[in-house]
Coordinates of C-alpha atoms in Angstrom, one line a residue:
X89 CA 153.0 38.9 78.0
X90 CA 152.0 35.7 77.6
X91 CA 154.1 34.7 80.5
X92 CA 151.2 34.4 82.3
X93 CA 148.7 32.5 80.0
X94 CA 147.0 35.9 78.9
X95 CA 145.5 36.1 75.6
X96 CA 144.5 39.0 73.4
X97 CA 141.2 38.1 74.1
X98 CA 142.0 38.9 77.7
X99 CA 144.0 42.4 76.7
X100 CA 141.0 42.9 74.9
X101 CA 138.1 42.2 77.9
X102 CA 140.5 44.8 80.5
X103 CA 141.3 47.3 77.5
X104 CA 137.1 48.2 76.9
X105 CA 136.1 47.5 80.5
X106 CA 138.4 50.5 81.0
X107 CA 136.7 53.0 78.0
X108 CA 134.2 51.5 79.4
X109 CA 134.2 53.2 82.6
X110 CA 136.4 56.1 82.3
X111 CA 133.1 57.0 79.3
X112 CA 131.0 56.3 82.0
X113 CA 132.0 58.8 84.1
X114 CA 132.6 61.3 81.7
X115 CA 129.1 61.0 80.9
X116 CA 127.8 61.6 84.3
X117 CA 129.1 65.0 84.2
X118 CA 127.4 66.5 81.5
X119 CA 124.0 64.1 82.1
X120 CA 122.4 67.5 84.1
X121 CA 121.8 71.1 83.4
X122 CA 123.3 72.2 86.2
X123 CA 126.2 70.0 86.5
X124 CA 128.3 72.7 88.0
X125 CA 126.1 73.9 90.9
X126 CA 128.4 72.1 93.8
X127 CA 125.4 70.2 95.1
X128 CA 125.4 68.0 91.9
X129 CA 129.3 68.1 91.9
X130 CA 129.8 66.6 95.7
X131 CA 125.8 65.2 96.8
X132 CA 124.3 64.5 93.1
X133 CA 121.7 66.9 93.9
X134 CA 120.7 64.4 97.8
X135 CA 119.3 61.9 95.5
X136 CA 120.3 58.5 95.7
X137 CA 117.7 56.0 96.9
X138 CA 118.7 53.3 98.7
X139 CA 119.8 50.2 96.7
X140 CA 122.6 53.1 94.7
X141 CA 123.6 54.1 98.5
X142 CA 124.2 50.4 99.3
X143 CA 126.6 49.5 96.4
X144 CA 128.0 52.5 96.2
X145 CA 129.0 52.3 100.2
X146 CA 129.8 48.7 99.6
X147 CA 132.0 49.5 96.0
X148 CA 134.1 52.1 98.2
X149 CA 134.7 49.7 100.8
X150 CA 135.7 47.0 98.6
X151 CA 138.6 47.3 96.5
X152 CA 142.1 45.8 95.0
X153 CA 143.1 45.6 98.2
X154 CA 140.4 43.1 99.6
X155 CA 140.6 41.0 96.4
X156 CA 144.5 40.6 97.0
X157 CA 145.6 40.8 100.4
X158 CA 142.4 39.0 101.4
X159 CA 143.2 35.9 100.0
X160 CA 146.9 36.4 101.0
X161 CA 146.3 36.5 104.4
X162 CA 143.7 33.8 103.2
X163 CA 146.7 31.9 102.4
X164 CA 148.6 32.0 104.8
X165 CA 146.1 32.4 108.4
X166 CA 142.8 30.6 106.9
X167 CA 139.4 32.9 107.0
X168 CA 140.9 34.5 110.5
X169 CA 140.7 37.3 108.5
X170 CA 136.7 37.2 107.2
X171 CA 136.2 38.2 111.4
X172 CA 137.1 42.3 109.5
X173 CA 134.9 41.6 107.0
X174 CA 131.7 39.9 109.5
X175 CA 132.1 42.6 112.0
X176 CA 131.5 45.4 109.4
X177 CA 127.8 44.6 110.0
X178 CA 127.1 45.3 113.5
X179 CA 129.1 49.2 113.0
X180 CA 126.7 49.3 110.0
X181 CA 123.7 48.5 112.1
X182 CA 125.0 51.4 114.3
X183 CA 125.9 53.3 110.9
X184 CA 121.7 53.1 109.9
X185 CA 120.2 53.4 114.2
X186 CA 122.4 56.2 115.7
X187 CA 124.5 57.9 112.6
X188 CA 122.4 58.4 109.7
X189 CA 119.5 60.3 111.1
X190 CA 121.8 62.7 113.4
X191 CA 123.6 63.1 110.3
X192 CA 120.7 63.7 107.9
X193 CA 118.6 66.1 110.5
X194 CA 121.6 68.2 110.0
X195 CA 122.4 67.8 105.8
X196 CA 126.0 68.5 106.3
X197 CA 127.4 68.0 103.2
X198 CA 130.8 66.9 104.9
X199 CA 131.7 65.0 108.3
X200 CA 134.5 67.3 110.2
X201 CA 130.2 70.5 109.3
X202 CA 128.7 68.6 111.4
X203 CA 131.3 67.8 114.0
X204 CA 131.4 71.9 113.8
X205 CA 127.6 72.2 114.9
X206 CA 128.3 69.4 117.9
X207 CA 131.8 70.8 118.8
X208 CA 133.2 73.9 117.5
X209 CA 135.6 75.0 114.4
X210 CA 139.2 73.6 115.8
X211 CA 137.1 70.0 115.7
X212 CA 135.8 70.5 112.0
X213 CA 139.5 71.7 111.3
X214 CA 141.6 69.0 112.5
X215 CA 138.9 66.2 111.8
X216 CA 139.3 67.8 108.0
X217 CA 142.4 67.5 107.7
X218 CA 142.4 63.7 109.4
X219 CA 140.1 63.0 106.4
X220 CA 142.2 64.3 103.3
X221 CA 145.0 61.9 104.9
X222 CA 143.1 58.7 105.4
X223 CA 141.4 59.6 101.6
X224 CA 144.7 59.5 99.9
X225 CA 147.2 57.5 101.4
X226 CA 144.3 54.6 103.7
X227 CA 142.0 54.3 100.8
X228 CA 143.7 55.8 97.5
X229 CA 147.4 55.1 98.0
X230 CA 147.0 51.2 99.3
X231 CA 144.5 51.0 96.4
X232 CA 146.6 51.8 93.6
X233 CA 150.0 50.3 95.2
X234 CA 148.0 46.5 95.8
X235 CA 146.6 47.1 91.8
X236 CA 149.7 48.0 90.2
X237 CA 151.2 44.8 92.2
X238 CA 148.6 42.4 90.6
X239 CA 149.0 44.1 87.1
X240 CA 153.5 43.7 87.8
X241 CA 152.5 39.5 87.9
X242 CA 149.9 39.9 85.1
X243 CA 152.6 41.0 83.1
X244 CA 155.0 38.6 84.2
X245 CA 157.7 41.7 84.8
X246 CA 160.3 41.1 87.4
X247 CA 160.8 43.9 90.5
X248 CA 163.1 45.7 88.5
X249 CA 162.0 45.9 85.1
X250 CA 161.2 49.5 83.7
X251 CA 158.9 50.9 81.4
X252 CA 158.3 54.4 79.6
X253 CA 161.5 54.7 81.9
X254 CA 159.8 54.2 84.7
X255 CA 159.8 51.4 87.7
X256 CA 157.3 48.7 86.6
X257 CA 155.1 49.2 89.6
X258 CA 154.8 53.6 88.9
X259 CA 154.3 53.0 86.0
X260 CA 151.0 51.0 86.8
X261 CA 150.1 53.8 89.9
X262 CA 150.7 56.3 87.9
X263 CA 148.8 54.6 84.9
X264 CA 145.4 53.7 87.0
X265 CA 145.6 56.9 88.8
X266 CA 145.4 59.5 86.0
X267 CA 141.9 57.2 84.8
X268 CA 140.2 57.6 88.0
X269 CA 141.0 60.9 88.1
X270 CA 140.2 61.7 84.7
X271 CA 136.2 60.6 85.2
X272 CA 135.8 62.4 89.3
X273 CA 137.1 65.3 88.2
X274 CA 135.1 65.6 85.6
X275 CA 131.8 63.7 87.0
X276 CA 132.0 64.3 91.0
X277 CA 130.3 62.1 92.8
X278 CA 127.1 61.0 90.6
X279 CA 130.4 60.0 88.4
X280 CA 131.9 57.5 91.2
X281 CA 128.5 56.7 92.4
X282 CA 127.5 55.2 88.5
X283 CA 130.6 53.8 87.8
X284 CA 131.1 52.1 91.5
X285 CA 126.9 50.6 90.9
X286 CA 128.5 49.1 87.7
X287 CA 131.9 47.7 89.1
X288 CA 130.8 46.1 92.1
X289 CA 127.7 43.9 89.3
X290 CA 131.6 43.1 87.6
X291 CA 133.1 42.9 91.2
X292 CA 131.4 40.7 91.9
X293 CA 131.2 38.7 89.4
X294 CA 135.2 38.0 88.5
X295 CA 135.3 37.2 92.2
X296 CA 132.3 34.5 92.1
X297 CA 134.2 33.2 89.5
X298 CA 137.1 32.5 90.1
X299 CA 136.0 31.3 93.9
X300 CA 133.3 28.6 92.3
X301 CA 136.2 27.2 89.3
X302 CA 138.3 26.6 92.1
X303 CA 135.6 25.6 94.6
X304 CA 134.5 22.7 91.7
X305 CA 138.4 21.6 91.6
X306 CA 139.3 21.1 94.9
X307 CA 136.1 18.3 94.8
X308 CA 133.7 20.3 97.6
X309 CA 134.0 21.3 101.1
X310 CA 134.8 18.3 102.2
X311 CA 137.2 17.4 100.2
X312 CA 139.3 20.7 101.3
X313 CA 138.9 20.0 105.1
X314 CA 140.2 16.9 104.6
X315 CA 142.9 18.0 102.2
X316 CA 143.9 21.0 104.8
X317 CA 143.5 19.0 107.6
X318 CA 146.0 16.5 105.9
X319 CA 148.7 17.7 104.0
X320 CA 151.8 20.1 105.1
X321 CA 151.0 23.7 104.2
X322 CA 153.2 24.3 100.8
X323 CA 155.2 27.5 102.3
X324 CA 156.1 25.8 106.0
X325 CA 159.7 26.2 104.9
X326 CA 159.7 29.5 103.2
X327 CA 157.1 32.5 105.7
X328 CA 157.1 30.0 108.4
X329 CA 160.6 29.8 109.5
X330 CA 160.6 33.3 108.1
X331 CA 157.7 34.4 110.9
X332 CA 158.8 32.3 113.5
X333 CA 155.4 29.7 113.6
X334 CA 156.0 26.5 112.7
X335 CA 153.0 26.7 109.9
X336 CA 150.0 24.4 109.2
X337 CA 146.6 24.5 107.7
X338 CA 145.2 22.5 110.2
X339 CA 142.7 25.5 112.0
X340 CA 142.7 26.9 108.2
X341 CA 138.3 26.8 108.5
X342 CA 138.0 28.1 111.7
X343 CA 138.0 32.1 112.8
X344 CA 138.7 31.5 115.9
X345 CA 141.4 31.6 117.3
X346 CA 143.3 32.1 120.4
X347 CA 146.0 33.8 121.6
X348 CA 149.8 31.0 121.4
X349 CA 148.1 30.4 118.5
X350 CA 152.0 28.8 116.0
X351 CA 150.3 27.6 113.3
X352 CA 149.1 31.2 111.1
X353 CA 150.8 34.0 110.1
X354 CA 150.0 37.8 111.9
X355 CA 147.8 35.5 114.6
X356 CA 144.6 38.9 115.8
X357 CA 143.4 36.2 118.8
X358 CA 140.0 36.5 119.3
X359 CA 139.9 39.0 121.7
X360 CA 141.4 41.2 120.2
X361 CA 139.5 41.7 117.6
X362 CA 136.4 41.2 119.3
X363 CA 137.9 44.3 121.6
X364 CA 139.8 46.6 118.7
X365 CA 137.4 46.0 115.8
X366 CA 134.9 48.4 116.7
X367 CA 137.0 51.0 117.6
X368 CA 138.2 51.2 114.0
X369 CA 135.3 49.8 112.2
X370 CA 133.5 53.0 113.9
X371 CA 135.6 55.7 112.5
X372 CA 136.0 53.4 108.6
X373 CA 131.7 53.3 108.9
X374 CA 129.8 55.7 110.8
X375 CA 132.7 58.3 111.1
X376 CA 134.9 58.2 107.6
X377 CA 134.1 61.0 104.5
X378 CA 134.7 58.5 102.2
X379 CA 132.3 56.1 103.1
X380 CA 129.4 58.1 104.7
X381 CA 129.8 60.8 102.1
X382 CA 127.3 57.8 99.9
X383 CA 124.8 58.1 103.0
X384 CA 125.2 62.4 103.5
X385 CA 123.7 62.4 99.8
X386 CA 121.0 60.2 100.7
X387 CA 117.1 61.2 99.4
X388 CA 115.6 61.6 102.4
X389 CA 116.3 59.6 106.1
X390 CA 115.0 56.3 105.8
X391 CA 117.1 56.0 102.6
X392 CA 119.9 57.3 104.5
X393 CA 118.9 53.3 106.9
X394 CA 118.4 51.2 104.7
X395 CA 120.7 51.8 102.5
X396 CA 123.7 50.7 105.3
X397 CA 121.5 47.8 106.6
X398 CA 122.0 46.5 102.7
X399 CA 125.7 47.4 102.1
X400 CA 125.5 44.7 105.8
X401 CA 124.6 42.7 104.1
X402 CA 126.1 42.3 100.8
X403 CA 129.0 42.6 103.7
X404 CA 128.4 39.0 104.2
X405 CA 130.1 37.9 100.6
X406 CA 133.3 38.9 100.8
X407 CA 134.4 36.1 103.1
X408 CA 133.4 33.3 101.2
X409 CA 134.7 35.6 97.2
X410 CA 137.7 37.8 99.2
X411 CA 139.0 35.2 101.7
X412 CA 138.2 31.4 100.9
X413 CA 139.2 31.4 97.5
X414 CA 143.1 31.3 99.8
X415 CA 142.3 28.9 101.5
X416 CA 141.0 26.4 98.0
X417 CA 144.3 27.8 96.9
X418 CA 146.4 26.6 99.8
X419 CA 144.5 23.4 99.3
X420 CA 145.2 22.4 95.5
X421 CA 148.6 23.2 95.9
X422 CA 148.6 21.0 98.8
X423 CA 147.1 18.7 96.5
X424 CA 149.2 18.8 93.6
X425 CA 146.0 20.3 90.8
X426 CA 149.1 22.9 89.6
X427 CA 151.7 19.9 89.0
X428 CA 153.9 18.9 91.9
X429 CA 155.9 22.1 93.1
X430 CA 153.8 24.2 91.0
X431 CA 152.8 27.2 93.8
X432 CA 152.6 31.1 94.0
X433 CA 155.8 31.6 95.2
X434 CA 155.4 33.9 98.0
X435 CA 152.2 34.4 100.1
X436 CA 151.1 37.6 98.1
X437 CA 151.0 35.8 94.6
X438 CA 148.1 33.4 95.7
X439 CA 145.3 35.3 94.0
X440 CA 146.6 36.5 90.9
X441 CA 148.0 32.9 90.4
X442 CA 144.5 31.3 90.6
X443 CA 143.6 33.9 88.3
X444 CA 146.4 32.8 85.8
X445 CA 146.5 29.2 86.5
X446 CA 142.8 28.4 87.1
X447 CA 140.5 30.4 84.5
X448 CA 139.9 30.0 81.2
X449 CA 140.9 32.4 78.5
X450 CA 138.3 35.5 78.9
X451 CA 137.5 34.7 82.1
X452 CA 140.9 35.9 82.8
X453 CA 140.5 39.5 81.2
X454 CA 137.3 39.8 83.2
X455 CA 138.4 39.5 86.9
X456 CA 141.7 41.5 86.1
X457 CA 139.4 44.1 84.6
X458 CA 137.8 43.4 88.1
X459 CA 140.6 43.5 90.2
X460 CA 141.4 47.2 88.6
X461 CA 137.2 47.9 88.2
X462 CA 138.1 48.0 92.3
X463 CA 140.8 49.7 92.3
X464 CA 139.3 52.5 90.3
X465 CA 136.1 52.5 92.4
X466 CA 138.1 53.3 95.2
X467 CA 140.0 55.4 94.2
X468 CA 137.8 57.3 92.5
X469 CA 135.6 57.7 95.9
X470 CA 137.6 58.6 98.4
X471 CA 139.2 61.5 95.2
X472 CA 135.6 62.4 95.2
X473 CA 135.8 63.3 99.7
X474 CA 139.0 64.9 99.3
X475 CA 137.8 67.4 96.5
X476 CA 134.5 67.3 99.1
X477 CA 136.5 68.3 102.2
X478 CA 138.9 70.8 100.7
X479 CA 136.2 72.6 99.1
X480 CA 133.7 73.5 102.5
X481 CA 135.7 72.7 104.9
X482 CA 139.3 74.6 103.9
X483 CA 138.5 76.7 101.1
X484 CA 135.3 78.0 101.8
X485 CA 136.5 79.3 105.5
X486 CA 139.1 81.9 104.4
X487 CA 136.3 82.2 101.0
X488 CA 132.6 82.3 102.7
X489 CA 131.2 83.8 99.1
X490 CA 132.4 81.1 97.0
X491 CA 129.5 80.2 94.7
X492 CA 129.6 77.5 93.8
X493 CA 130.5 76.4 90.6
X494 CA 134.1 77.9 91.8
X495 CA 133.8 75.5 94.7
X496 CA 133.6 72.8 91.6
X497 CA 137.1 74.7 89.8
X498 CA 138.7 74.3 93.0
X499 CA 137.2 70.8 94.0
X500 CA 138.9 69.5 90.5
X501 CA 142.0 71.1 91.2
X502 CA 142.2 69.6 94.3
X503 CA 141.3 65.7 92.8
X504 CA 144.3 66.2 90.3
X505 CA 146.5 67.0 94.0
X506 CA 145.2 64.1 95.4
X507 CA 146.2 62.1 93.1
X508 CA 149.7 63.5 92.4
X509 CA 150.1 63.2 96.2
X510 CA 148.5 59.0 96.3
X511 CA 150.5 58.3 93.3
X512 CA 154.0 59.8 95.3
X513 CA 153.1 58.0 98.9
X514 CA 151.8 54.8 98.2
X515 CA 154.5 52.9 97.8
X516 CA 155.1 53.3 101.7
X517 CA 152.7 49.7 101.9
X518 CA 156.0 48.1 100.2
X519 CA 157.5 48.5 103.9
X520 CA 154.8 45.8 105.7
X521 CA 155.8 42.3 105.6
X522 CA 151.4 41.9 103.7
X523 CA 149.6 45.0 102.2
X524 CA 146.6 44.4 104.5
X525 CA 148.9 44.8 108.1
X526 CA 150.0 48.2 106.4
X527 CA 146.6 48.9 105.9
X528 CA 144.8 48.2 109.4
X529 CA 148.6 49.5 111.5
X530 CA 147.5 52.3 109.7
X531 CA 143.7 52.9 110.9
X532 CA 144.6 51.7 113.9
X533 CA 146.9 55.1 114.5
X534 CA 144.3 57.5 113.2
X535 CA 140.9 55.8 114.0
X536 CA 141.1 55.7 118.0
X537 CA 140.3 60.0 119.0
X538 CA 137.9 59.6 116.3
X539 CA 135.6 57.0 117.4
X540 CA 135.9 58.6 120.7
X541 CA 135.0 62.4 119.9
X542 CA 132.3 60.8 118.0
X543 CA 130.8 58.2 120.2
X544 CA 131.3 60.7 123.5
X545 CA 129.9 63.9 121.3
X546 CA 126.5 61.7 119.7
X547 CA 125.5 59.5 123.7
X548 CA 126.3 62.4 126.4
X549 CA 125.6 65.9 126.9
X550 CA 128.0 67.3 128.1
X551 CA 131.0 66.3 126.2
X552 CA 131.6 70.0 124.7
X553 CA 134.2 71.1 122.2
X554 CA 137.2 72.3 124.4
X555 CA 137.6 68.6 125.5
X556 CA 137.3 67.3 122.8
X557 CA 139.3 68.9 120.5
X558 CA 142.1 68.0 123.2
X559 CA 140.8 64.8 122.6
X560 CA 142.0 65.0 118.5
X561 CA 145.0 66.5 119.5
X562 CA 146.4 63.8 122.1
X563 CA 145.7 61.5 120.3
X564 CA 146.7 62.2 116.9
X565 CA 150.2 63.0 118.7
X566 CA 150.2 58.7 120.6
X567 CA 148.9 57.4 116.6
X568 CA 151.7 59.7 115.5
X569 CA 153.8 57.9 117.5
X570 CA 152.8 54.6 118.0
X571 CA 153.0 55.0 113.7
X572 CA 156.9 56.5 114.0
X573 CA 158.3 54.0 116.5
X574 CA 156.3 50.9 114.3
X575 CA 157.6 52.4 110.6
X576 CA 161.5 52.5 112.2
X577 CA 162.3 50.6 114.0
X578 CA 164.8 48.5 112.5
X579 CA 166.9 51.7 112.3
X580 CA 166.2 52.9 116.3
X581 CA 166.8 49.4 116.9
X582 CA 168.4 46.1 116.2
X583 CA 171.9 45.5 114.2
X584 CA 172.1 48.4 112.3
X585 CA 170.3 51.6 114.3
X586 CA 171.2 54.2 116.1
X587 CA 170.2 53.0 119.6
X588 CA 173.2 50.9 121.5
X589 CA 172.3 46.9 121.7
X590 CA 171.7 45.9 125.4
X591 CA 171.3 49.3 127.0
X592 CA 168.4 50.2 129.2
X593 CA 166.9 52.4 126.4
X594 CA 167.0 50.1 123.3
X595 CA 165.4 47.6 126.1
X596 CA 162.3 49.9 126.4
X597 CA 162.3 51.1 123.0
X598 CA 162.4 46.7 122.7
X599 CA 159.5 46.1 124.3
X600 CA 156.8 49.0 123.0
X601 CA 158.3 48.5 119.8
X602 CA 158.1 44.9 119.2
X603 CA 155.9 43.8 121.7
X604 CA 153.3 45.9 122.9
X605 CA 152.8 47.4 118.8
X606 CA 152.8 43.6 117.5
X607 CA 149.6 42.8 118.4
X608 CA 147.8 46.4 116.1
X609 CA 144.1 46.1 117.5
X610 CA 145.0 46.2 121.0
X611 CA 146.6 49.0 120.1
X612 CA 143.2 50.8 118.8
X613 CA 141.1 49.9 122.0
X614 CA 143.7 51.4 124.0
X615 CA 144.5 54.4 122.1
X616 CA 140.3 55.0 122.1
X617 CA 140.1 53.8 126.0
X618 CA 142.8 56.8 126.3
X619 CA 140.3 58.6 124.0
X620 CA 138.0 58.9 125.8
X621 CA 139.5 59.4 128.8
X622 CA 140.4 62.2 128.4
X623 CA 137.5 63.9 127.1
X624 CA 135.7 63.0 129.8
X625 CA 137.6 64.2 132.4
X626 CA 138.5 66.9 130.1
X627 CA 134.8 67.9 129.7
X628 CA 134.2 68.3 133.8
X629 CA 137.2 69.8 134.7
X630 CA 136.2 72.6 131.9
X631 CA 132.7 72.8 131.8
X632 CA 130.4 74.6 128.4
X633 CA 126.6 74.3 128.2
X634 CA 125.7 72.6 125.3
X635 CA 124.9 75.2 122.3
X636 CA 120.7 75.6 121.6
X637 CA 122.3 74.6 117.9
X638 CA 124.0 71.4 119.0
X639 CA 120.8 69.2 121.2
X640 CA 119.3 67.8 117.7
X641 CA 122.9 66.1 117.0
X642 CA 122.7 64.6 120.8
X643 CA 120.3 61.7 121.0
X644 CA 119.5 62.9 124.7
X645 CA 117.9 65.4 123.5
X646 CA 115.3 63.9 121.4
X647 CA 112.2 64.3 122.1
X648 CA 111.1 61.4 120.7
X649 CA 114.7 59.6 119.9
X650 CA 113.1 56.4 118.2
X651 CA 110.6 57.4 115.8
X652 CA 111.9 56.8 112.2
X653 CA 110.1 58.9 109.4
X654 CA 109.4 59.6 105.8
X655 CA 106.8 56.1 106.4
X656 CA 109.1 53.3 108.0
X657 CA 108.6 52.7 112.0
X658 CA 111.6 52.3 113.7
X659 CA 110.3 48.5 114.5
X660 CA 111.3 48.1 110.7
X661 CA 114.3 49.3 111.4
X662 CA 114.5 47.2 114.6
X663 CA 113.8 44.0 112.2
X664 CA 116.2 44.8 110.2
X665 CA 118.9 44.6 111.7
X666 CA 118.2 42.2 114.1
X667 CA 118.1 39.8 110.9
X668 CA 121.5 41.5 109.7
X669 CA 122.8 41.0 113.4
X670 CA 121.6 37.2 113.8
X671 CA 123.2 36.3 110.2
X672 CA 125.9 37.5 110.9
X673 CA 125.8 34.8 114.5
X674 CA 125.3 31.8 113.1
X675 CA 127.1 32.6 110.3
X676 CA 131.0 33.3 112.8
X677 CA 129.5 29.9 115.4
X678 CA 129.2 27.6 112.6
X679 CA 132.7 29.0 111.2
X680 CA 134.1 29.4 114.9

């Protein structure tokens, strides 16, 4: 335990945090007399105001994946992956101006129910399955896996170490999953947003502490830029050779990279980000139940629209507090700050290395607690969303007369089952070179058909249910093919593959899996375009009249579509959105 420089004070801080956050979550389950009703358990009685919505959305998005993987990516690619954080602001503006009013107008408890009202029952069922998969695997699984990896490093445990007869990674995955499941089962969405609001503060305090400590240690921005431009990368002869690039830090403070840049690992060209991110961003921020559930629980439309805009402002912070520390860590190692030749053995250790080698006693425990907070808040948000989806969109379909108190019981059991499934499936992310790469690759295979169906359905009145369902099925098949080809490419082709090396079939597969699928952002954009084409052609070939109850869900049928309610005019939202947009554009052009 002391191998990583952790003291008993540090472990005490971590223990107090774990007990405190679970206690807050449990308390939320008993705070109201009607806590057994579905409206309270799943949507917190539609009582959330915009500051809580913004903080809760930010907290549900930020996890240990961001703390660890963004620093890991920054250690080998500089500020490149900060694009994913700042471009989120654009999609949050779309949520505020277009999607949130439509959702709040019908007071739907889940996005699949919205899709049923706009299209048909089949679309609702399909989205329910996809949303359950994303909640369990993409949100919970990756958060548990990353947090467990960090704890193994902090404890100084080797990969093959065991705890109570279990591999150390699996032990920590189970422990974090069980603790999160306890207060999510008892407290519902109110417990989630309460703990998220507290955890967000702790998360930011820890992230700011390590950024400030690193920034002071390196000597300021000019010293950082000079060091990066002068010294070779510490892993140039290790990970750089393995990835086939001439790893260099000269472009680490730039966010826009050309396609031929071979100085960073896992380079994503600027045009791939520009084309691909809106596809995955609209799905994640506007169409994913885990994130949007906070908007669905808003007190009214005003709070539902201001909440995402507040979250957009908060998304300015991750580049400076989650990405920049990885760049600072490179420069500190280059200068020999920790000692000659002392640095992370691999890029994945960059963030925990800074915790254990840069922070004083006591603060190490605080930042480690912040990392646990990030993992647990993401898991709790996704667990509650999975419970809501299963209770409302699957169980209640087969038993429409199920009372609310029974739905709460079903939702709690769903939380338990989802926790177990996430624990079992989380090791899948160990297959990828980086956790961030695995996460975004999976999202790129899931998001395109959902984004296409929502966008076309909201802005084109002739889009119909049969075409939308065909689009979702086609997109799911394309995504499954791409995932299988990418995940099992070494088993299918290559020295150990079952395809004959050099054959026409092996060459064709290699071109598809190793070349075409290598840029996952362009894959997402290509799949999205195909899905839009499929839906438009199918809608024209199989026309259906727009259902009367669907008219308020399409922008073209608003009699006053650009008029906001609840005392705040649209001009106010436009001004706020313009400020958010201008802020991100100025920052981007400074660092491009």
